[in-house]
C-alpha cells in the first residue's frame, strides 16, 4: 500500500468519518424492515471496543430492540481497564442479564470487547447462547495496530504512576496476560461468529479468524463495522436461528418415566 493509499485508509478509521455511514444504515431495508417477534425476548449483552463505552453500540442496541431482543450495555466504562478485572465485572453483568431475561444470552463485542466476550464465553458457557466478535484480534490480543498498542502501554505506565482503573503491565507480560492468553486459546463450547474486514487497519483479518467460530467477511472499516448494513444483513439470520433454538429447547416436553405395573 502506497503512502497516499495508507493515509486515505487511516482517515477512514476516524470515528467522525465512520459516523458518516449512519444515514446509509438508517435508510437501508435491514434497518427499516423489522420483525418485532424475531428475537423472542432473548437477551444480548453488548461489549464496546477499546477506549469506547456503551454509547458506541447504541445503534446496535436499537436494531436489536426493534426485533424483539433485549439488549443491555456492559457498564464497564471506556474499556481501558485490566482484562481480568473487566471479565470479572462482565461476568456479574452477564449473570444479571440471564436472570432478567430468563435464559442464556448472546454476547456481542466489538474489537477488544469481542475478546472479553470470548473469555467470558469460555468461563461461563452455560450462560451464553451465542457469541459475536466484531473485528476482534483474538488470536493475538497484542497484534492490533501499533498505534493502539502504544496507547495501551501508555495506560499501563499511568497505572504504574497510581492512576486507577487502567490496564497495567501485568496485562502485557505478567500472570494476567498468561492466564487470559491461555483462556483465549481454549475451544469454544457455544456457537460463534467472527466478523473481519480486509479494510480494517486496526485488527488484521488473520488475527480475527477464530478457528472455533464461523468466520465471515464484510467490507467495512474497523471503526465503522457496527454502522455497516452488511454486518446486520449477515447477523440477522444467525441471531434469529439462535433465538429459535433457545425457544425450542425451552418448549421441549419433560419426559416422565412410565410406571411399571406390578
PDB file of C-alpha atoms in Angstrom:
ATOM      1  CA  UNK A   1       0.000   0.000   0.000  1.00  0.00           C
ATOM      2  CA  UNK A   2       1.409   3.376  -1.017  1.00  0.00           C
ATOM      3  CA  UNK A   3       1.713   6.395   1.248  1.00  0.00           C
ATOM      4  CA  UNK A   4      -1.343   8.125  -0.223  1.00  0.00           C
ATOM      5  CA  UNK A   5      -3.462   4.980  -0.048  1.00  0.00           C
ATOM      6  CA  UNK A   6      -2.359   4.343   3.534  1.00  0.00           C
ATOM      7  CA  UNK A   7      -3.237   7.898   4.528  1.00  0.00           C
ATOM      8  CA  UNK A   8      -6.677   7.593   2.973  1.00  0.00           C
ATOM      9  CA  UNK A   9      -7.264   4.263   4.685  1.00  0.00           C
ATOM     10  CA  UNK A  10      -6.189   5.688   8.045  1.00  0.00           C
ATOM     11  CA  UNK A  11      -8.579   8.603   7.568  1.00  0.00           C
ATOM     12  CA  UNK A  12     -11.447   6.166   7.066  1.00  0.00           C
ATOM     13  CA  UNK A  13     -10.773   4.741  10.538  1.00  0.00           C
ATOM     14  CA  UNK A  14     -11.521   8.067  12.210  1.00  0.00           C
ATOM     15  CA  UNK A  15     -14.653   7.995  14.366  1.00  0.00           C
ATOM     16  CA  UNK A  16     -16.239  11.037  12.746  1.00  0.00           C
ATOM     17  CA  UNK A  17     -15.669   9.585   9.283  1.00  0.00           C
ATOM     18  CA  UNK A  18     -17.233   6.279  10.359  1.00  0.00           C
ATOM     19  CA  UNK A  19     -20.270   8.160  11.642  1.00  0.00           C
ATOM     20  CA  UNK A  20     -20.927   9.470   8.153  1.00  0.00           C
ATOM     21  CA  UNK A  21     -22.201   5.982   7.385  1.00  0.00           C
ATOM     22  CA  UNK A  22     -25.103   6.272   9.828  1.00  0.00           C
ATOM     23  CA  UNK A  23     -27.614   7.741   7.301  1.00  0.00           C
ATOM     24  CA  UNK A  24     -26.895   4.840   4.937  1.00  0.00           C
ATOM     25  CA  UNK A  25     -27.616   2.344   7.709  1.00  0.00           C
ATOM     26  CA  UNK A  26     -30.848   4.055   8.793  1.00  0.00           C
ATOM     27  CA  UNK A  27     -32.132   4.152   5.209  1.00  0.00           C
ATOM     28  CA  UNK A  28     -31.320   0.514   4.486  1.00  0.00           C
ATOM     29  CA  UNK A  29     -34.037  -2.202   4.478  1.00  0.00           C
ATOM     30  CA  UNK A  30     -32.064  -4.206   7.042  1.00  0.00           C
ATOM     31  CA  UNK A  31     -32.737  -1.379   9.478  1.00  0.00           C
ATOM     32  CA  UNK A  32     -36.280  -0.445   8.434  1.00  0.00           C
ATOM     33  CA  UNK A  33     -37.796  -3.911   7.915  1.00  0.00           C
ATOM     34  CA  UNK A  34     -38.014  -5.117  11.490  1.00  0.00           C
ATOM     35  CA  UNK A  35     -39.910  -8.168  12.766  1.00  0.00           C
ATOM     36  CA  UNK A  36     -40.619  -7.416  16.450  1.00  0.00           C
ATOM     37  CA  UNK A  37     -41.091 -11.114  17.202  1.00  0.00           C
ATOM     38  CA  UNK A  38     -37.791 -12.258  15.781  1.00  0.00           C
ATOM     39  CA  UNK A  39     -35.755 -12.056  18.986  1.00  0.00           C
ATOM     40  CA  UNK A  40     -38.291 -13.809  21.231  1.00  0.00           C
ATOM     41  CA  UNK A  41     -37.091 -11.836  24.233  1.00  0.00           C
ATOM     42  CA  UNK A  42     -33.554 -13.207  24.042  1.00  0.00           C
ATOM     43  CA  UNK A  43     -31.027 -11.113  25.930  1.00  0.00           C
ATOM     44  CA  UNK A  44     -27.949  -9.650  24.268  1.00  0.00           C
ATOM     45  CA  UNK A  45     -25.011  -8.240  26.230  1.00  0.00           C
ATOM     46  CA  UNK A  46     -23.074  -5.634  24.234  1.00  0.00           C
ATOM     47  CA  UNK A  47     -19.369  -5.052  24.947  1.00  0.00           C
ATOM     48  CA  UNK A  48     -17.691  -1.996  23.352  1.00  0.00           C
ATOM     49  CA  UNK A  49     -14.205  -1.754  21.903  1.00  0.00           C
ATOM     50  CA  UNK A  50     -11.017  -0.457  23.455  1.00  0.00           C
ATOM     51  CA  UNK A  51     -11.397   3.163  24.538  1.00  0.00           C
ATOM     52  CA  UNK A  52     -15.128   3.211  23.850  1.00  0.00           C
ATOM     53  CA  UNK A  53     -18.199   2.989  26.053  1.00  0.00           C
ATOM     54  CA  UNK A  54     -21.662   1.517  25.673  1.00  0.00           C
ATOM     55  CA  UNK A  55     -22.822   4.531  23.649  1.00  0.00           C
ATOM     56  CA  UNK A  56     -20.698   3.313  20.728  1.00  0.00           C
ATOM     57  CA  UNK A  57     -23.081   0.352  20.311  1.00  0.00           C
ATOM     58  CA  UNK A  58     -26.268   2.367  20.820  1.00  0.00           C
ATOM     59  CA  UNK A  59     -27.485   1.835  17.244  1.00  0.00           C
ATOM     60  CA  UNK A  60     -26.774  -1.874  17.516  1.00  0.00           C
ATOM     61  CA  UNK A  61     -28.864  -1.981  20.690  1.00  0.00           C
ATOM     62  CA  UNK A  62     -31.686  -0.118  18.935  1.00  0.00           C
ATOM     63  CA  UNK A  63     -31.593  -2.512  15.968  1.00  0.00           C
ATOM     64  CA  UNK A  64     -31.797  -5.481  18.339  1.00  0.00           C
ATOM     65  CA  UNK A  65     -34.589  -3.992  20.450  1.00  0.00           C
ATOM     66  CA  UNK A  66     -36.707  -3.301  17.351  1.00  0.00           C
ATOM     67  CA  UNK A  67     -36.504  -7.013  16.553  1.00  0.00           C
ATOM     68  CA  UNK A  68     -37.612  -8.302  19.921  1.00  0.00           C
ATOM     69  CA  UNK A  69     -34.236  -8.880  21.567  1.00  0.00           C
ATOM     70  CA  UNK A  70     -33.410  -7.432  24.973  1.00  0.00           C
ATOM     71  CA  UNK A  71     -30.054  -5.652  24.678  1.00  0.00           C
ATOM     72  CA  UNK A  72     -28.024  -4.494  27.670  1.00  0.00           C
ATOM     73  CA  UNK A  73     -24.841  -2.470  27.932  1.00  0.00           C
ATOM     74  CA  UNK A  74     -21.703  -3.751  29.617  1.00  0.00           C
ATOM     75  CA  UNK A  75     -21.347  -0.905  32.127  1.00  0.00           C
ATOM     76  CA  UNK A  76     -17.553  -1.182  32.062  1.00  0.00           C
ATOM     77  CA  UNK A  77     -16.921   2.427  31.107  1.00  0.00           C
ATOM     78  CA  UNK A  78     -14.415   3.126  28.330  1.00  0.00           C
ATOM     79  CA  UNK A  79     -12.957  -0.403  28.241  1.00  0.00           C
ATOM     80  CA  UNK A  80      -9.425   0.597  29.228  1.00  0.00           C
ATOM     81  CA  UNK A  81      -9.092  -1.449  32.413  1.00  0.00           C
ATOM     82  CA  UNK A  82      -7.305  -4.651  33.366  1.00  0.00           C
ATOM     83  CA  UNK A  83      -8.533  -7.611  31.325  1.00  0.00           C
ATOM     84  CA  UNK A  84      -9.150  -9.882  34.309  1.00  0.00           C
ATOM     85  CA  UNK A  85     -10.998  -7.206  36.254  1.00  0.00           C
ATOM     86  CA  UNK A  86     -13.189  -6.398  33.252  1.00  0.00           C
ATOM     87  CA  UNK A  87     -14.096 -10.045  32.666  1.00  0.00           C
ATOM     88  CA  UNK A  88     -14.983 -10.350  36.366  1.00  0.00           C
ATOM     89  CA  UNK A  89     -17.289  -7.352  36.059  1.00  0.00           C
ATOM     90  CA  UNK A  90     -18.807  -8.637  32.835  1.00  0.00           C
ATOM     91  CA  UNK A  91     -19.499 -11.991  34.464  1.00  0.00           C
ATOM     92  CA  UNK A  92     -21.672 -10.279  37.083  1.00  0.00           C
ATOM     93  CA  UNK A  93     -23.399  -8.286  34.356  1.00  0.00           C
ATOM     94  CA  UNK A  94     -23.984 -11.484  32.363  1.00  0.00           C
ATOM     95  CA  UNK A  95     -25.489 -13.275  35.350  1.00  0.00           C
ATOM     96  CA  UNK A  96     -27.825 -10.352  35.997  1.00  0.00           C
ATOM     97  CA  UNK A  97     -28.990 -10.262  32.364  1.00  0.00           C
ATOM     98  CA  UNK A  98     -29.578 -14.009  32.308  1.00  0.00           C
ATOM     99  CA  UNK A  99     -31.761 -13.665  35.391  1.00  0.00           C
ATOM    100  CA  UNK A 100     -33.611 -10.697  33.896  1.00  0.00           C
ATOM    101  CA  UNK A 101     -34.366 -12.418  30.570  1.00  0.00           C
ATOM    102  CA  UNK A 102     -34.896 -15.950  31.816  1.00  0.00           C
ATOM    103  CA  UNK A 103     -32.237 -17.784  29.866  1.00  0.00           C
ATOM    104  CA  UNK A 104     -28.767 -17.735  28.279  1.00  0.00           C
ATOM    105  CA  UNK A 105     -27.947 -14.557  26.377  1.00  0.00           C
ATOM    106  CA  UNK A 106     -25.960 -13.621  23.297  1.00  0.00           C
ATOM    107  CA  UNK A 107     -22.631 -11.878  23.812  1.00  0.00           C
ATOM    108  CA  UNK A 108     -21.772  -9.309  21.137  1.00  0.00           C
ATOM    109  CA  UNK A 109     -18.449  -7.499  21.381  1.00  0.00           C
ATOM    110  CA  UNK A 110     -16.551  -5.155  19.104  1.00  0.00           C
ATOM    111  CA  UNK A 111     -12.752  -5.204  18.868  1.00  0.00           C
ATOM    112  CA  UNK A 112     -11.363  -5.711  22.388  1.00  0.00           C
ATOM    113  CA  UNK A 113     -14.950  -6.175  23.529  1.00  0.00           C
ATOM    114  CA  UNK A 114     -15.173  -9.303  21.399  1.00  0.00           C
ATOM    115  CA  UNK A 115     -12.088 -10.689  23.088  1.00  0.00           C
ATOM    116  CA  UNK A 116     -13.540 -10.016  26.526  1.00  0.00           C
ATOM    117  CA  UNK A 117     -16.790 -11.669  25.421  1.00  0.00           C
ATOM    118  CA  UNK A 118     -14.838 -14.716  24.235  1.00  0.00           C
ATOM    119  CA  UNK A 119     -13.070 -15.018  27.591  1.00  0.00           C
ATOM    120  CA  UNK A 120     -16.449 -14.791  29.297  1.00  0.00           C
ATOM    121  CA  UNK A 121     -17.891 -17.459  26.985  1.00  0.00           C
ATOM    122  CA  UNK A 122     -15.071 -19.822  27.940  1.00  0.00           C
ATOM    123  CA  UNK A 123     -15.579 -19.092  31.635  1.00  0.00           C
ATOM    124  CA  UNK A 124     -19.393 -19.373  31.720  1.00  0.00           C
ATOM    125  CA  UNK A 125     -20.613 -21.233  28.604  1.00  0.00           C
ATOM    126  CA  UNK A 126     -23.815 -22.312  30.350  1.00  0.00           C
ATOM    127  CA  UNK A 127     -24.945 -18.666  30.413  1.00  0.00           C
ATOM    128  CA  UNK A 128     -24.150 -17.931  26.763  1.00  0.00           C
ATOM    129  CA  UNK A 129     -26.492 -18.644  23.852  1.00  0.00           C
ATOM    130  CA  UNK A 130     -24.067 -17.449  21.184  1.00  0.00           C
ATOM    131  CA  UNK A 131     -21.045 -15.219  20.654  1.00  0.00           C
ATOM    132  CA  UNK A 132     -20.483 -12.467  18.080  1.00  0.00           C
ATOM    133  CA  UNK A 133     -16.992 -10.990  17.723  1.00  0.00           C
ATOM    134  CA  UNK A 134     -16.660  -7.908  15.525  1.00  0.00           C
ATOM    135  CA  UNK A 135     -13.105  -7.221  14.325  1.00  0.00           C
ATOM    136  CA  UNK A 136     -11.635  -8.857  17.419  1.00  0.00           C
ATOM    137  CA  UNK A 137      -7.965  -9.959  17.185  1.00  0.00           C
ATOM    138  CA  UNK A 138      -8.488 -12.938  19.477  1.00  0.00           C
ATOM    139  CA  UNK A 139      -5.581 -14.948  18.012  1.00  0.00           C
ATOM    140  CA  UNK A 140      -3.122 -12.326  19.266  1.00  0.00           C
ATOM    141  CA  UNK A 141      -4.534  -9.711  21.614  1.00  0.00           C
ATOM    142  CA  UNK A 142      -1.367  -7.607  21.241  1.00  0.00           C
ATOM    143  CA  UNK A 143      -1.376  -7.870  17.466  1.00  0.00           C
ATOM    144  CA  UNK A 144      -3.532  -4.821  16.817  1.00  0.00           C
ATOM    145  CA  UNK A 145      -2.187  -1.771  15.021  1.00  0.00           C
ATOM    146  CA  UNK A 146       0.982  -0.434  16.739  1.00  0.00           C
ATOM    147  CA  UNK A 147      -0.716   2.878  17.499  1.00  0.00           C
ATOM    148  CA  UNK A 148      -3.385   1.091  19.538  1.00  0.00           C
ATOM    149  CA  UNK A 149      -0.821  -0.994  21.419  1.00  0.00           C
ATOM    150  CA  UNK A 150       1.150   2.186  22.111  1.00  0.00           C
ATOM    151  CA  UNK A 151      -1.905   3.784  23.713  1.00  0.00           C
ATOM    152  CA  UNK A 152      -2.458   0.666  25.800  1.00  0.00           C
ATOM    153  CA  UNK A 153       1.134   0.704  27.063  1.00  0.00           C
ATOM    154  CA  UNK A 154       0.795   4.389  27.904  1.00  0.00           C
ATOM    155  CA  UNK A 155      -2.201   3.495  30.058  1.00  0.00           C
ATOM    156  CA  UNK A 156      -0.077   0.846  31.782  1.00  0.00           C
ATOM    157  CA  UNK A 157       2.549   3.473  32.622  1.00  0.00           C
ATOM    158  CA  UNK A 158      -0.146   5.757  34.026  1.00  0.00           C
ATOM    159  CA  UNK A 159      -1.416   2.836  36.097  1.00  0.00           C
ATOM    160  CA  UNK A 160       2.100   2.326  37.488  1.00  0.00           C
ATOM    161  CA  UNK A 161       2.072   6.001  38.494  1.00  0.00           C
ATOM    162  CA  UNK A 162      -1.043   5.392  40.592  1.00  0.00           C
ATOM    163  CA  UNK A 163      -3.934   6.202  38.251  1.00  0.00           C
ATOM    164  CA  UNK A 164      -6.614   3.577  38.994  1.00  0.00           C
ATOM    165  CA  UNK A 165      -8.882   1.670  36.626  1.00  0.00           C
ATOM    166  CA  UNK A 166      -6.418   1.216  33.764  1.00  0.00           C
ATOM    167  CA  UNK A 167      -4.525  -1.583  32.078  1.00  0.00           C
ATOM    168  CA  UNK A 168      -1.314  -2.366  33.928  1.00  0.00           C
ATOM    169  CA  UNK A 169       1.931  -4.042  32.960  1.00  0.00           C
ATOM    170  CA  UNK A 170       0.663  -7.382  34.270  1.00  0.00           C
ATOM    171  CA  UNK A 171      -1.841  -7.363  31.398  1.00  0.00           C
ATOM    172  CA  UNK A 172       1.050  -7.397  28.900  1.00  0.00           C
ATOM    173  CA  UNK A 173       3.510  -9.892  30.313  1.00  0.00           C
ATOM    174  CA  UNK A 174       2.531 -10.991  33.811  1.00  0.00           C
ATOM    175  CA  UNK A 175       0.129 -13.518  35.288  1.00  0.00           C
ATOM    176  CA  UNK A 176      -2.894 -11.605  33.965  1.00  0.00           C
ATOM    177  CA  UNK A 177      -1.575 -11.882  30.422  1.00  0.00           C
ATOM    178  CA  UNK A 178      -0.624 -15.539  30.775  1.00  0.00           C
ATOM    179  CA  UNK A 179      -3.940 -16.535  32.344  1.00  0.00           C
ATOM    180  CA  UNK A 180      -6.054 -14.763  29.755  1.00  0.00           C
ATOM    181  CA  UNK A 181      -3.900 -15.844  26.805  1.00  0.00           C
ATOM    182  CA  UNK A 182      -4.368 -19.448  27.925  1.00  0.00           C
ATOM    183  CA  UNK A 183      -8.123 -18.941  28.298  1.00  0.00           C
ATOM    184  CA  UNK A 184      -8.358 -17.213  24.906  1.00  0.00           C
ATOM    185  CA  UNK A 185      -6.791 -20.262  23.251  1.00  0.00           C
ATOM    186  CA  UNK A 186      -9.374 -22.657  24.697  1.00  0.00           C
ATOM    187  CA  UNK A 187     -12.043 -24.028  22.332  1.00  0.00           C
ATOM    188  CA  UNK A 188     -15.496 -22.530  22.488  1.00  0.00           C
ATOM    189  CA  UNK A 189     -18.490 -24.531  23.693  1.00  0.00           C
ATOM    190  CA  UNK A 190     -21.025 -22.090  22.240  1.00  0.00           C
ATOM    191  CA  UNK A 191     -21.916 -21.172  18.639  1.00  0.00           C
ATOM    192  CA  UNK A 192     -19.871 -18.181  17.498  1.00  0.00           C
ATOM    193  CA  UNK A 193     -19.429 -15.786  14.602  1.00  0.00           C
ATOM    194  CA  UNK A 194     -16.198 -13.874  13.967  1.00  0.00           C
ATOM    195  CA  UNK A 195     -16.548 -10.918  11.598  1.00  0.00           C
ATOM    196  CA  UNK A 196     -13.492  -9.412   9.901  1.00  0.00           C
ATOM    197  CA  UNK A 197     -12.659  -6.983   7.113  1.00  0.00           C
ATOM    198  CA  UNK A 198      -9.693  -6.562   4.792  1.00  0.00           C
ATOM    199  CA  UNK A 199     -10.336  -2.814   5.008  1.00  0.00           C
ATOM    200  CA  UNK A 200      -9.626  -2.949   8.741  1.00  0.00           C
ATOM    201  CA  UNK A 201      -6.406  -1.118   9.652  1.00  0.00           C
ATOM    202  CA  UNK A 202      -6.693  -1.846  13.382  1.00  0.00           C
ATOM    203  CA  UNK A 203      -7.273  -5.603  13.676  1.00  0.00           C
ATOM    204  CA  UNK A 204      -5.673  -7.715  10.916  1.00  0.00           C
ATOM    205  CA  UNK A 205      -8.171 -10.236   9.493  1.00  0.00           C
ATOM    206  CA  UNK A 206      -5.812 -13.167  10.112  1.00  0.00           C
ATOM    207  CA  UNK A 207      -5.943 -12.412  13.852  1.00  0.00           C
ATOM    208  CA  UNK A 208      -9.749 -12.283  13.872  1.00  0.00           C
ATOM    209  CA  UNK A 209     -10.263 -15.676  12.202  1.00  0.00           C
ATOM    210  CA  UNK A 210     -11.160 -17.683  15.297  1.00  0.00           C
ATOM    211  CA  UNK A 211     -10.968 -21.387  14.366  1.00  0.00           C
ATOM    212  CA  UNK A 212     -13.844 -22.128  16.750  1.00  0.00           C
ATOM    213  CA  UNK A 213     -16.188 -19.654  15.042  1.00  0.00           C
ATOM    214  CA  UNK A 214     -17.907 -19.172  11.721  1.00  0.00           C
ATOM    215  CA  UNK A 215     -15.688 -16.552  10.082  1.00  0.00           C
ATOM    216  CA  UNK A 216     -17.382 -14.066   7.760  1.00  0.00           C
ATOM    217  CA  UNK A 217     -16.103 -11.021   5.933  1.00  0.00           C
ATOM    218  CA  UNK A 218     -17.625  -7.574   5.474  1.00  0.00           C
ATOM    219  CA  UNK A 219     -16.293  -4.569   3.599  1.00  0.00           C
ATOM    220  CA  UNK A 220     -16.362  -2.015   6.397  1.00  0.00           C
ATOM    221  CA  UNK A 221     -13.547  -0.365   8.300  1.00  0.00           C
ATOM    222  CA  UNK A 222     -12.723  -1.370  11.863  1.00  0.00           C
ATOM    223  CA  UNK A 223     -14.317   1.696  13.432  1.00  0.00           C
ATOM    224  CA  UNK A 224     -17.348   1.650  11.172  1.00  0.00           C
ATOM    225  CA  UNK A 225     -18.208  -2.039  11.371  1.00  0.00           C
ATOM    226  CA  UNK A 226     -21.191  -1.643  13.721  1.00  0.00           C
ATOM    227  CA  UNK A 227     -22.568   1.036  11.382  1.00  0.00           C
ATOM    228  CA  UNK A 228     -22.423  -1.080   8.226  1.00  0.00           C
ATOM    229  CA  UNK A 229     -25.712  -2.507   6.838  1.00  0.00           C
ATOM    230  CA  UNK A 230     -23.791  -5.519   5.531  1.00  0.00           C
ATOM    231  CA  UNK A 231     -22.997  -6.532   9.093  1.00  0.00           C
ATOM    232  CA  UNK A 232     -26.663  -6.589  10.087  1.00  0.00           C
ATOM    233  CA  UNK A 233     -27.608  -8.492   6.936  1.00  0.00           C
ATOM    234  CA  UNK A 234     -25.296 -11.321   7.931  1.00  0.00           C
ATOM    235  CA  UNK A 235     -26.110 -11.191  11.651  1.00  0.00           C
ATOM    236  CA  UNK A 236     -29.900 -11.190  11.328  1.00  0.00           C
ATOM    237  CA  UNK A 237     -30.436 -14.822  10.222  1.00  0.00           C
ATOM    238  CA  UNK A 238     -27.791 -16.131  12.622  1.00  0.00           C
ATOM    239  CA  UNK A 239     -29.228 -14.353  15.652  1.00  0.00           C
ATOM    240  CA  UNK A 240     -32.740 -15.413  14.672  1.00  0.00           C
ATOM    241  CA  UNK A 241     -31.618 -19.051  14.482  1.00  0.00           C
ATOM    242  CA  UNK A 242     -30.092 -18.828  17.965  1.00  0.00           C
ATOM    243  CA  UNK A 243     -33.316 -17.305  19.280  1.00  0.00           C
ATOM    244  CA  UNK A 244     -35.438 -20.067  17.702  1.00  0.00           C
ATOM    245  CA  UNK A 245     -33.150 -22.794  19.011  1.00  0.00           C
ATOM    246  CA  UNK A 246     -33.436 -21.434  22.523  1.00  0.00           C
ATOM    247  CA  UNK A 247     -37.215 -21.290  22.360  1.00  0.00           C
ATOM    248  CA  UNK A 248     -37.466 -24.839  21.014  1.00  0.00           C
ATOM    249  CA  UNK A 249     -35.271 -26.074  23.844  1.00  0.00           C
ATOM    250  CA  UNK A 250     -37.467 -24.358  26.434  1.00  0.00           C
ATOM    251  CA  UNK A 251     -40.575 -25.915  24.896  1.00  0.00           C
ATOM    252  CA  UNK A 252     -39.250 -29.479  24.864  1.00  0.00           C
ATOM    253  CA  UNK A 253     -41.671 -31.638  26.883  1.00  0.00           C
ATOM    254  CA  UNK A 254     -40.307 -33.154  30.047  1.00  0.00           C
ATOM    255  CA  UNK A 255     -40.096 -36.920  29.701  1.00  0.00           C
ATOM    256  CA  UNK A 256     -41.750 -38.652  32.626  1.00  0.00           C
ATOM    257  CA  UNK A 257     -40.799 -42.342  33.143  1.00  0.00           C
ATOM    258  CA  UNK A 258     -43.685 -44.735  32.683  1.00  0.00           C
ATOM    259  CA  UNK A 259     -44.785 -46.507  35.829  1.00  0.00           C
ATOM    260  CA  UNK A 260     -44.204 -50.245  35.725  1.00  0.00           C
ATOM    261  CA  UNK A 261     -47.172 -52.415  36.524  1.00  0.00           C
ATOM    262  CA  UNK A 262     -46.802 -54.887  39.386  1.00  0.00           C
TER     263      UNK A 262
END
